[in-house]
Short mmCIF file of C-alpha atoms and ligand atoms in Angstrom, two decimals:
data_model
loop_
_atom_site.label_atom_id
_atom_site.label_comp_id
_atom_site.label_asym_id
_atom_site.label_seq_id
_atom_site.Cartn_x
_atom_site.Cartn_y
_atom_site.Cartn_z
CA MET H 1 2.90 -44.42 30.29
CA GLN H 2 1.95 -41.49 29.24
CA ILE H 3 3.39 -40.46 25.60
CA ALA H 4 2.47 -37.37 23.48
CA VAL H 5 2.07 -38.39 19.60
CA ILE H 6 2.75 -35.93 16.91
CA ALA H 7 2.83 -37.96 13.97
CA GLY H 8 3.24 -34.63 11.75
CA ASP H 9 3.82 -34.22 7.87
CA GLY H 10 3.58 -36.21 4.83
CA ILE H 11 5.55 -39.08 5.63
CA GLY H 12 5.30 -38.92 9.33
CA LYS H 13 2.05 -39.82 9.61
CA ASP H 14 2.58 -43.14 7.44
CA VAL H 15 5.47 -44.12 9.78
CA THR H 16 4.39 -42.66 12.73
CA ALA H 17 0.76 -45.32 11.78
CA GLU H 18 3.11 -48.72 12.26
CA ALA H 19 6.28 -47.18 14.83
CA LEU H 20 2.59 -47.02 16.37
CA LYS H 21 1.16 -50.27 16.10
CA VAL H 22 4.40 -51.66 16.36
CA LEU H 23 4.74 -50.50 20.36
CA THR H 24 1.63 -51.78 20.76
CA ALA H 25 2.61 -55.31 19.62
CA VAL H 26 5.41 -54.48 22.15
CA SER H 27 3.15 -53.76 25.17
CA GLU H 28 0.90 -56.39 25.10
CA ARG H 29 3.20 -59.17 24.36
CA PHE H 30 5.60 -58.33 27.47
CA GLY H 31 1.76 -56.53 29.41
CA ARG H 32 3.01 -52.88 29.63
CA ARG H 33 0.76 -49.92 29.72
CA LEU H 34 0.89 -47.56 27.31
CA HIS H 35 -1.19 -45.09 26.02
CA PHE H 36 -0.57 -42.60 23.31
CA GLU H 37 -1.85 -38.85 22.32
CA ARG H 38 -2.02 -38.00 19.67
CA LEU H 39 -1.44 -34.44 18.92
CA PRO H 40 -2.56 -32.75 15.72
CA TRP H 41 -0.16 -29.95 15.51
CA GLY H 42 1.12 -29.89 11.61
CA ALA H 43 0.96 -28.51 8.56
CA ASP H 44 -2.14 -29.12 8.10
CA HIS H 45 -3.43 -28.39 11.32
CA TYR H 46 -1.10 -24.62 11.21
CA LEU H 47 -2.98 -23.91 8.06
CA GLU H 48 -6.70 -24.05 9.10
CA SER H 49 -6.00 -22.74 12.20
CA LYS H 50 -3.13 -20.17 12.49
CA VAL H 51 -1.12 -22.30 15.86
CA THR H 52 1.32 -23.67 15.06
CA ILE H 53 1.52 -24.78 18.35
CA PRO H 54 -0.65 -23.54 20.97
CA LEU H 55 1.06 -21.36 23.82
CA ASP H 56 0.51 -24.07 26.22
CA GLY H 57 1.75 -26.88 24.29
CA TYR H 58 5.39 -26.39 25.43
CA ASP H 59 4.39 -27.33 29.18
CA LEU H 60 1.68 -29.94 27.78
CA LEU H 61 4.88 -32.00 26.50
CA ARG H 62 6.28 -31.95 29.66
CA ALA H 63 3.95 -33.52 31.27
CA PHE H 64 4.42 -36.63 29.29
CA GLU H 65 6.75 -39.96 29.73
CA ALA H 66 8.19 -38.95 26.42
CA ILE H 67 7.09 -37.78 22.94
CA PHE H 68 7.02 -39.74 19.98
CA ILE H 69 7.32 -37.38 16.27
CA GLY H 70 6.59 -38.78 12.70
CA ALA H 71 8.24 -36.05 10.62
CA LEU H 72 8.10 -31.85 10.42
CA GLY H 73 7.51 -30.03 6.54
CA ASP H 74 5.74 -29.03 4.19
CA PRO H 75 5.51 -27.35 1.03
CA ARG H 76 2.44 -25.16 1.27
CA VAL H 77 4.83 -23.80 4.46
CA PRO H 78 7.57 -22.83 2.65
CA ASP H 79 8.91 -21.00 5.68
CA ASN H 80 9.05 -23.80 7.68
CA ARG H 81 7.12 -21.67 10.79
CA HIS H 82 5.21 -25.08 11.68
CA ALA H 83 8.83 -27.11 12.57
CA ARG H 84 10.46 -24.50 13.42
CA ASP H 85 8.20 -23.93 16.64
CA ILE H 86 7.33 -27.29 17.16
CA LEU H 87 10.02 -29.80 16.17
CA LEU H 88 12.84 -27.04 17.06
CA GLY H 89 10.63 -24.90 20.11
CA THR H 90 10.37 -28.79 21.78
CA ARG H 91 14.21 -29.59 21.38
CA PHE H 92 14.96 -26.23 22.70
CA GLU H 93 12.35 -25.53 25.41
CA LEU H 94 12.21 -28.49 26.51
CA ASP H 95 16.26 -28.42 27.10
CA LEU H 96 16.80 -31.36 24.81
CA TYR H 97 20.50 -30.87 24.14
CA VAL H 98 21.33 -34.56 23.53
CA ASN H 99 20.92 -35.41 19.88
CA TYR H 100 21.37 -39.15 19.65
CA ARG H 101 21.76 -40.87 16.49
CA PRO H 102 23.29 -44.65 16.70
CA VAL H 103 24.96 -45.68 13.42
CA ARG H 104 25.10 -48.29 13.15
CA LEU H 105 24.75 -51.48 9.72
CA LEU H 106 22.12 -54.21 9.90
CA ASP H 107 22.94 -55.71 6.94
CA GLU H 108 25.97 -55.54 4.53
CA ARG H 109 23.70 -56.05 1.77
CA LEU H 110 22.33 -52.42 2.73
CA CYS H 111 26.20 -50.43 3.01
CA PRO H 112 26.52 -48.39 -0.13
CA LEU H 113 30.58 -48.00 1.53
CA LYS H 114 32.26 -50.62 -0.51
CA GLY H 115 33.20 -53.89 1.13
CA ARG H 116 32.07 -52.66 4.37
CA GLY H 117 29.67 -54.81 6.55
CA PRO H 118 28.42 -54.09 10.24
CA ALA H 119 31.69 -54.39 11.81
CA ASP H 120 32.66 -51.00 10.54
CA VAL H 121 29.45 -49.59 10.87
CA ASN H 122 28.98 -48.72 15.00
CA PHE H 123 29.11 -45.71 16.11
CA VAL H 124 27.41 -43.45 17.23
CA VAL H 125 26.62 -39.65 17.05
CA PHE H 126 25.95 -37.14 20.04
CA ARG H 127 24.83 -33.40 17.67
CA GLU H 128 24.48 -30.62 20.69
CA ASN H 129 20.79 -29.29 19.95
CA THR H 130 19.58 -26.46 22.08
CA GLU H 131 23.04 -23.67 20.74
CA GLY H 132 24.72 -23.89 17.42
CA LEU H 133 23.37 -22.11 13.35
CA TYR H 134 20.04 -23.15 14.98
CA VAL H 135 18.85 -20.36 17.44
CA GLY H 136 17.29 -18.02 15.23
CA VAL H 137 19.73 -15.05 16.07
CA GLY H 138 19.99 -12.96 13.58
CA GLY H 139 17.92 -11.42 10.98
CA ARG H 140 17.79 -9.22 7.89
CA PHE H 141 17.61 -6.45 6.90
CA LYS H 142 16.74 -4.04 3.37
CA ALA H 143 15.07 -7.74 2.14
CA GLY H 144 13.97 -8.62 -0.49
CA THR H 145 16.08 -5.57 -2.19
CA ASP H 146 19.74 -6.06 -4.22
CA ASP H 147 21.14 -4.70 -0.54
CA GLU H 148 19.42 -7.01 1.96
CA ILE H 149 21.79 -7.66 4.27
CA ALA H 150 20.51 -11.71 6.16
CA ILE H 151 22.83 -12.90 9.56
CA GLN H 152 22.42 -16.20 11.51
CA GLU H 153 25.17 -15.95 14.50
CA GLU H 154 25.67 -18.89 15.81
CA LEU H 155 25.64 -19.65 19.73
CA ASN H 156 28.24 -21.67 21.45
CA THR H 157 28.19 -21.67 25.21
CA TYR H 158 30.49 -22.97 28.30
CA LYS H 159 27.22 -24.64 29.42
CA GLY H 160 25.81 -25.74 26.61
CA VAL H 161 29.82 -27.28 24.58
CA HIS H 162 30.17 -28.49 28.23
CA ARG H 163 27.33 -30.74 28.91
CA ILE H 164 27.19 -32.21 25.70
CA VAL H 165 30.92 -33.39 25.47
CA ARG H 166 30.31 -34.72 28.65
CA HIS H 167 27.33 -36.62 27.45
CA ALA H 168 29.78 -38.03 24.75
CA PHE H 169 32.75 -39.08 27.32
CA GLU H 170 30.09 -40.21 30.12
CA PHE H 171 27.88 -42.36 26.91
CA ALA H 172 31.47 -44.17 25.99
CA LYS H 173 32.61 -44.86 29.56
CA ALA H 174 29.55 -46.02 30.47
CA ARG H 175 28.97 -48.12 27.18
CA GLY H 176 32.67 -49.68 28.62
CA LEU H 177 33.70 -47.69 25.10
CA THR H 178 37.26 -46.09 24.39
CA LYS H 179 37.19 -43.40 21.19
CA VAL H 180 35.65 -40.52 21.70
CA CYS H 181 36.49 -38.03 18.53
CA MET H 182 35.39 -34.08 18.32
CA ALA H 183 34.68 -32.47 15.05
CA ASP H 184 34.57 -28.65 15.17
CA LYS H 185 35.66 -25.86 12.51
CA SER H 186 38.21 -24.28 14.84
CA ASN H 187 40.47 -24.13 12.04
CA ALA H 188 38.21 -21.63 10.33
CA MET H 189 35.87 -20.01 13.26
CA THR H 190 38.29 -19.50 15.60
CA ASP H 191 35.73 -17.40 17.83
CA GLY H 192 33.17 -20.08 18.39
CA HIS H 193 34.65 -23.56 18.47
CA ALA H 194 38.00 -22.45 20.40
CA LEU H 195 35.70 -23.20 23.49
CA TRP H 196 35.07 -26.46 21.47
CA GLN H 197 38.57 -27.53 21.14
CA ARG H 198 38.73 -25.50 25.05
CA VAL H 199 36.39 -27.33 27.17
CA PHE H 200 36.80 -30.66 24.62
CA ARG H 201 40.32 -30.60 25.89
CA GLN H 202 39.58 -30.44 29.27
CA LEU H 203 37.23 -32.99 29.84
CA ALA H 204 39.02 -35.42 28.15
CA THR H 205 42.18 -35.49 30.81
CA GLU H 206 39.12 -36.84 32.87
CA TYR H 207 38.61 -40.28 31.10
CA PRO H 208 42.46 -41.50 31.32
CA GLY H 209 40.62 -44.90 29.79
CA ILE H 210 39.79 -43.03 27.23
CA THR H 211 41.73 -41.76 23.41
CA ALA H 212 39.62 -38.38 22.74
CA THR H 213 40.58 -37.43 18.85
CA HIS H 214 39.60 -34.81 16.63
CA TYR H 215 39.12 -33.86 13.40
CA TYR H 216 38.29 -30.86 11.63
CA ILE H 217 34.08 -31.45 10.21
CA ASP H 218 35.54 -31.66 6.22
CA ALA H 219 37.70 -34.18 7.08
CA LEU H 220 35.94 -36.34 9.18
CA ALA H 221 32.98 -36.63 6.73
CA MET H 222 35.21 -38.28 4.43
CA TYR H 223 37.26 -40.35 6.84
CA MET H 224 33.74 -41.49 7.92
CA VAL H 225 33.69 -43.24 3.89
CA LEU H 226 36.63 -44.04 3.60
CA ASP H 227 37.25 -45.62 6.83
CA PRO H 228 33.73 -45.60 9.20
CA GLY H 229 35.18 -48.19 11.33
CA GLN H 230 37.36 -46.44 13.77
CA PHE H 231 34.26 -44.27 15.16
CA GLU H 232 33.22 -45.02 18.62
CA VAL H 233 31.86 -41.67 19.93
CA ILE H 234 31.22 -38.66 17.40
CA VAL H 235 31.17 -35.54 18.81
CA THR H 236 29.84 -32.17 17.13
CA ASN H 237 27.72 -28.82 17.35
CA ASN H 238 23.79 -29.40 15.38
CA LEU H 239 24.38 -28.38 12.22
CA PHE H 240 27.22 -30.64 11.58
CA GLY H 241 26.02 -33.46 13.64
CA ASP H 242 22.88 -33.07 11.45
CA ILE H 243 24.60 -33.33 7.79
CA ILE H 244 26.44 -36.02 9.43
CA THR H 245 23.92 -37.90 11.03
CA ASP H 246 22.46 -37.89 7.02
CA LEU H 247 25.80 -39.17 6.11
CA GLY H 248 25.53 -41.82 8.51
CA ALA H 249 22.32 -42.94 7.38
CA THR H 250 22.98 -43.77 3.83
CA PHE H 251 25.69 -46.24 5.58
CA GLN H 252 22.57 -47.96 6.88
CA GLY H 253 20.74 -48.50 4.31
CA GLY H 254 19.59 -44.67 3.80
CA LEU H 255 17.37 -42.14 5.68
CA GLY H 256 14.76 -44.11 6.26
CA MET H 257 16.18 -46.66 8.38
CA ALA H 258 18.02 -44.55 11.15
CA ALA H 259 16.50 -43.36 14.16
CA SER H 260 16.18 -40.24 16.81
CA GLY H 261 16.49 -39.58 20.57
CA ASN H 262 16.35 -35.95 21.56
CA LEU H 263 17.20 -36.24 25.16
CA HIS H 264 17.53 -34.37 28.32
CA PRO H 265 19.01 -36.99 30.30
CA GLY H 266 16.14 -38.05 33.90
CA LYS H 267 13.45 -35.82 31.38
CA THR H 268 10.76 -35.64 29.20
CA SER H 269 12.75 -36.49 26.04
CA MET H 270 11.50 -36.84 22.50
CA PHE H 271 11.82 -40.22 20.23
CA GLU H 272 11.81 -39.18 15.73
CA PRO H 273 13.19 -40.42 12.40
CA VAL H 274 15.85 -38.79 11.43
CA HIS H 275 14.36 -38.26 8.31
CA GLY H 276 11.67 -35.53 7.38
CA SER H 277 8.65 -35.75 5.77
CA ALA H 278 9.52 -36.62 1.69
CA PRO H 279 6.39 -35.34 0.61
CA LYS H 280 6.27 -36.99 -2.80
CA PHE H 281 6.18 -40.52 -0.83
CA ALA H 282 3.30 -38.98 1.69
CA GLY H 283 -0.15 -41.35 1.97
CA LYS H 284 1.78 -43.94 -0.90
CA ASN H 285 2.26 -46.75 1.74
CA VAL H 286 6.02 -46.79 0.21
CA ALA H 287 8.02 -44.91 3.61
CA ASN H 288 9.51 -47.05 5.37
CA PRO H 289 9.00 -46.95 8.53
CA ILE H 290 12.53 -49.13 9.89
CA GLY H 291 13.54 -45.88 10.94
CA ALA H 292 10.62 -44.89 13.27
CA ILE H 293 10.06 -47.63 14.16
CA ALA H 294 13.71 -47.91 15.41
CA SER H 295 13.21 -44.69 17.14
CA ALA H 296 10.52 -46.22 18.70
CA ALA H 297 12.79 -48.31 20.85
CA LEU H 298 15.19 -45.61 21.27
CA MET H 299 12.25 -44.26 23.38
CA LEU H 300 11.69 -47.91 25.64
CA GLU H 301 14.96 -47.96 25.91
CA THR H 302 15.50 -45.31 27.08
CA LEU H 303 12.51 -45.04 29.50
CA GLY H 304 13.85 -48.36 31.66
CA LEU H 305 12.18 -50.99 28.93
CA ALA H 306 15.54 -52.52 27.71
CA GLU H 307 13.95 -55.96 26.90
CA GLU H 308 10.93 -54.54 25.56
CA ALA H 309 13.65 -52.68 22.87
CA ALA H 310 15.70 -55.43 22.66
CA ALA H 311 12.80 -56.99 20.89
CA ILE H 312 12.18 -54.22 18.66
CA ASP H 313 15.23 -54.07 17.29
CA ALA H 314 15.81 -58.39 16.86
CA ALA H 315 12.59 -57.89 15.24
CA ILE H 316 14.32 -55.19 12.74
CA LEU H 317 17.07 -57.46 12.29
CA LYS H 318 14.96 -60.64 11.59
CA ALA H 319 12.80 -58.17 9.21
CA VAL H 320 15.91 -57.06 7.26
CA ARG H 321 17.48 -60.28 7.08
CA GLU H 322 14.57 -61.90 5.37
CA ARG H 323 14.00 -58.98 3.22
CA GLN H 324 10.36 -58.11 4.08
CA VAL H 325 11.48 -54.18 3.99
CA THR H 326 10.17 -51.74 1.74
CA GLN H 327 11.89 -50.78 -1.91
CA ASP H 328 14.39 -48.30 -0.63
CA VAL H 329 15.79 -51.56 1.77
CA GLY H 330 15.85 -53.71 -1.29
CA GLY H 331 12.43 -55.25 -0.76
CA GLN H 332 8.89 -55.55 -2.03
CA LEU H 333 6.33 -54.54 0.67
CA GLY H 334 4.61 -51.47 1.23
CA THR H 335 4.75 -49.47 4.48
CA ARG H 336 2.04 -50.70 6.02
CA GLU H 337 2.73 -54.62 5.77
CA ALA H 338 6.26 -53.56 6.73
CA GLY H 339 5.32 -52.33 10.07
CA ASP H 340 2.97 -55.50 10.19
CA TYR H 341 5.56 -57.64 9.52
CA ILE H 342 7.37 -56.14 12.85
CA ALA H 343 4.79 -56.42 14.92
CA ALA H 344 4.00 -59.24 14.26
CA ALA H 345 7.74 -60.60 14.48
CA VAL H 346 7.61 -58.97 17.69
CA ARG H 347 4.31 -60.69 18.99
CA ALA H 348 6.37 -64.08 18.34
CA ILE H 349 9.43 -63.10 20.15
P1 NAD I 1 13.92 -36.30 3.87
O1 NAD I 1 14.14 -37.24 4.68
O2 NAD I 1 12.33 -35.63 3.44
O3 NAD I 1 14.17 -37.16 1.91
C1 NAD I 1 14.23 -37.00 0.85
C2 NAD I 1 14.45 -38.87 0.96
O4 NAD I 1 15.48 -39.66 2.00
C3 NAD I 1 12.86 -38.53 -0.26
O5 NAD I 1 13.11 -37.79 -1.11
C4 NAD I 1 14.01 -40.27 0.04
O6 NAD I 1 14.32 -40.43 -1.63
C5 NAD I 1 14.17 -40.74 1.31
N1 NAD I 1 13.98 -41.44 2.68
C6 NAD I 1 13.53 -40.22 3.34
N2 NAD I 1 12.81 -40.67 4.23
C7 NAD I 1 12.61 -41.67 3.56
C8 NAD I 1 11.90 -43.05 4.40
N3 NAD I 1 10.83 -42.94 5.26
N4 NAD I 1 11.30 -44.34 3.07
C9 NAD I 1 12.43 -44.50 2.29
N5 NAD I 1 13.25 -43.19 1.63
C10 NAD I 1 13.28 -42.39 2.29
O7 NAD I 1 14.03 -34.65 3.03
P2 NAD I 1 14.14 -33.05 2.14
O8 NAD I 1 13.50 -33.90 0.44
O9 NAD I 1 15.19 -32.42 3.04
O10 NAD I 1 12.37 -32.58 3.35
C11 NAD I 1 11.56 -32.60 3.53
C12 NAD I 1 10.61 -32.59 4.24
O11 NAD I 1 11.48 -32.39 5.80
C13 NAD I 1 11.64 -30.78 4.28
O12 NAD I 1 9.88 -30.27 4.83
C14 NAD I 1 12.73 -30.65 4.71
O13 NAD I 1 12.38 -29.51 6.32
C15 NAD I 1 11.57 -31.24 7.16
N6 NAD I 1 12.45 -32.28 7.46
C16 NAD I 1 11.95 -32.73 8.75
C17 NAD I 1 12.17 -33.61 9.35
C18 NAD I 1 12.36 -33.79 10.42
O14 NAD I 1 11.27 -33.56 10.79
N7 NAD I 1 12.43 -34.51 11.85
C19 NAD I 1 14.32 -34.14 9.28
C20 NAD I 1 14.28 -33.60 8.31
C21 NAD I 1 13.66 -33.05 7.00
C1 IPM I 2 16.61 -33.08 11.48
C2 IPM I 2 15.55 -31.67 10.20
C3 IPM I 2 15.73 -30.38 11.38
C4 IPM I 2 17.19 -29.56 11.51
C5 IPM I 2 15.48 -29.37 10.08
C6 IPM I 2 13.66 -30.25 9.83
C7 IPM I 2 15.12 -28.45 11.45
O1 IPM I 2 16.94 -31.78 9.01
O2 IPM I 2 15.81 -33.44 13.27
O3 IPM I 2 17.84 -33.85 11.14
O4 IPM I 2 18.26 -29.67 10.97
O5 IPM I 2 17.40 -30.78 12.95
MN1 MN I 3 18.41 -33.96 9.32
#
């Protein structure tokens, strides 16, 4: 299988090295051929070449079976132009409309919520990934003056909302789950989010075995903290999904633990940890590689390699239980040593 790898910036490089280490271990253990094609795109490449992503970059990516990405973001590129083209551009151009972000607590010790354990924190968030406030529709007039006008439009299409809400219901049905919660802000955003309301109600009628609930996004944030156990599947828009999955990451032990997949079912998809490039930790052998390694497991699962994915997940669980992890999750290992431990655990399965 051909996998494109964009390690990117900052700790993206550190954690990607560990994800590849574990993928190599799993492919050797299970006799699979995974070929990694490293693409140099990121802040360094942009600053040297003035190219964020080559003209044929998206076509190049489409030719792979999957894409693995570390993180993008560098203080030397303050407008984040390269991340917009590489990360958001790939989401848009490859039409990766499902941002799949599981929120699963592996060990009670890691959860900052009082009295909560793995049974209370086990849900998935489906974040719409191709529309909303991210589309870059808008502009600035009289920029830099006291008369500046800045407009950033939120795009919601029937097709876009329908397919992500459909995906959430279908996921629940396929996994035997019975609860889907949609979150919007239709009390204030009475046009764009009325569309979410209409589509959600309409689709809910097709799934009589599933209880469809709705919260406004502000209330949802509160209920996530107060009673996360009530959630199985949450579906929401691009920006709200971004925000609540950082919150969800804290339930799992922090940003270093959370995994994600940017999916277009049946087509080339992209996998990455939820966290960013954390520049202050870059190259210091401190970043937690588990979010990246768990994203690699999601990639294998999506590629149909369920046994291999399960082996990685089991190795991560072992590392967490035995505290063979980085400092942010209560261990004493460096990034590389934490990756070594998980890779060895995979080989031993
Ligand atoms: P961040 O996720 O990079 O880091 C926030 C904090 O979370 C860090 O300071 C650290 O304390 C903790 N953290 C994150 N990842 C960790 C890990 N693997 N191990 C241990 N601790 C970890 O968010 P930020 O500081 O807001 O953003 C930094 C840069 O990353 C920005 O340029 C931002 O745009 C970019 N970013 C990129 C992505 C992506 O590529 N998908 C995601 C989020 C942010
Ligand atoms: C994420 C990140 C990105 C987003 C940034 C880097 C543009 O925060 O993948 O969660 O907002 O989608
Ligand atoms: Mn984010």
